[in-house]
Amino acid sequence: MKKKEFLEVKENALKSLQDACVAEKVDQGILPILTLINRIEGFYTSSSCAGRIVLLEIPQIGDKKAATFLGIWHRLIEPREVQIAATKASTGLLWLLAQAPILHIGAETLELADRMLKTAISCGFKNSGVKSIGKKIILEICSTERLDAPIGRDGRLFCEEKYLSLLVEISNKIIGRSQEKIGRFAKKIGNFNDFQ
Amino acid sequence: MKKKEFLEVKENALKSLQDACVAEKVDQGILPILTLINRIEGFYTSSSCAGRIVLLEIPQIGDKKAATFLGIWHRLIEPREVQIAATKASTGLLWLLAQAPILHIGAETLELADRMLKTAISCGFKNSGVKSIGKKIILEICSTERLDAPIGRDGRLFCEEKYLSLLVEISNKIIGRSQEKIGRFAKKIGNFNDFQ
């Protein structure tokens, strides 16, 4: 992709991000790191998500299209919040998920993509990779911690209160660790231009 | 990387795979697809793992170095097998994991890597990406289905028998779907040379 073309793509991406911010569709926790990345020459961010805890109702494994989000939290939570969200359930399996942040980053060149990838991996985002090396070069930055546990079926939680508390405790730890990693990454990103 | 250099790397990778086969360190379920990939010009496989169900004892989240594998199954299992494996537990959290296959593939050029990546994604391996675009180009092929559920602590399962049965049922489905995806991938890989 030519320089001019890349700059157009970046400009559009920044515009989309701004629109999403105005519409309050961007997770606040991830905005500072997105801003830092977009300030660096040769990079822009596209759809990204801060770490989150999710209560999902899903008819069967992998059938994500038919899944319903009963709760989405971008913060530490209490077991009670999961129980309240679960009252909205109807049919299917209930899953409690704790997901690490996912950042999508466009890069101008493969060299830049490789450097950003190595930086992300060194900050603990070990599940990162280049998702597209065609016309657009797109990186996905992600770490490995997660919890994917079924906790109920057809509107009924089948885990004991003590067990739910443990699942929430683990989920909260995953969110905490995610925030630490984002912090480390932001620090390194701040010095990125110095090495160019 | 020059052609000659790539061929040397591929030869070494094939030798390592052969040694691992002799030492019975390769998952049998994944060997046919590895063989198919290694037959294609411009590609070789490195460390890969068939889908598996794992019972893991881990002192705390992310502390993988201190984790102990109490059970590893590359096949469908019965809840009783998890209970038996759990009797070996001592201290820490017990996690039941169902993991999709992970294949690592070296590619000679970025164009080939991009084609292989698109092929894998089209077969359902949506968590795939290029892990390294430096001197060596390495792809990681993986899908998104998984289960990561804590099921006990300090040697005691705290989930009811009914719940454990459900977790095992879901794990078995993940293994089944993984095998289907490997089958689709193998079919497409078989025709890969035709399009070169």
XYZ file of C-alpha atoms in Angstrom, chain A residues 95-169:
75
model
C -21.615 -19.245 30.114
C -19.538 -16.976 32.297
C -16.610 -15.648 30.269
C -13.669 -13.530 31.344
C -11.907 -12.187 28.289
C -8.576 -10.395 27.925
C -8.469 -7.189 25.849
C -8.321 -7.465 22.051
C -6.715 -4.666 20.054
C -6.659 -4.495 16.265
C -3.834 -2.421 14.842
C -3.184 -1.539 11.203
C 0.474 -1.127 10.242
C 2.010 0.598 7.245
C 4.821 -1.904 6.681
C 5.648 -5.476 7.665
C 8.721 -4.236 9.533
C 6.585 -1.967 11.712
C 4.044 -4.773 12.213
C 6.809 -7.127 13.354
C 8.152 -4.565 15.840
C 4.713 -3.860 17.282
C 4.023 -7.613 17.529
C 7.274 -8.219 19.429
C 6.537 -5.260 21.743
C 3.050 -6.620 22.509
C 4.327 -10.156 23.152
C 7.037 -8.809 25.480
C 4.279 -7.079 27.534
C 2.459 -10.388 28.040
C 0.076 -10.335 25.059
C 1.220 -13.799 24.023
C -1.812 -14.644 21.900
C -0.972 -11.878 19.396
C -0.456 -12.318 15.676
C -0.780 -10.768 12.236
C -4.301 -11.495 10.991
C -3.874 -10.135 7.467
C -0.745 -9.550 5.391
C -2.522 -8.767 2.126
C -3.165 -5.183 1.027
C -3.870 -4.133 4.597
C -1.587 -5.346 7.381
C -3.666 -5.981 10.507
C -2.333 -7.110 13.886
C -4.420 -8.650 16.641
C -3.065 -8.081 20.143
C -4.405 -10.443 22.789
C -3.264 -12.364 25.857
C -3.977 -15.919 26.939
C -5.723 -15.642 30.318
C -9.393 -16.479 30.123
C -12.238 -18.267 31.745
C -14.956 -19.982 29.697
C -17.224 -21.809 32.116
C -20.808 -22.992 31.633
C -22.701 -22.099 34.825
C -26.336 -22.845 34.071
C -28.965 -24.124 31.685
C -32.454 -22.985 30.673
C -32.547 -20.066 33.059
C -31.224 -21.935 36.114
C -27.733 -21.512 37.580
C -26.464 -24.964 38.467
C -23.392 -23.886 40.358
C -23.435 -23.350 44.110
C -22.990 -19.847 45.512
C -19.504 -20.730 46.748
C -18.482 -21.930 43.303
C -19.941 -18.843 41.606
C -17.927 -16.686 44.039
C -14.766 -18.500 42.995
C -15.544 -18.038 39.287
C -16.138 -14.329 39.842
C -12.911 -14.074 41.896
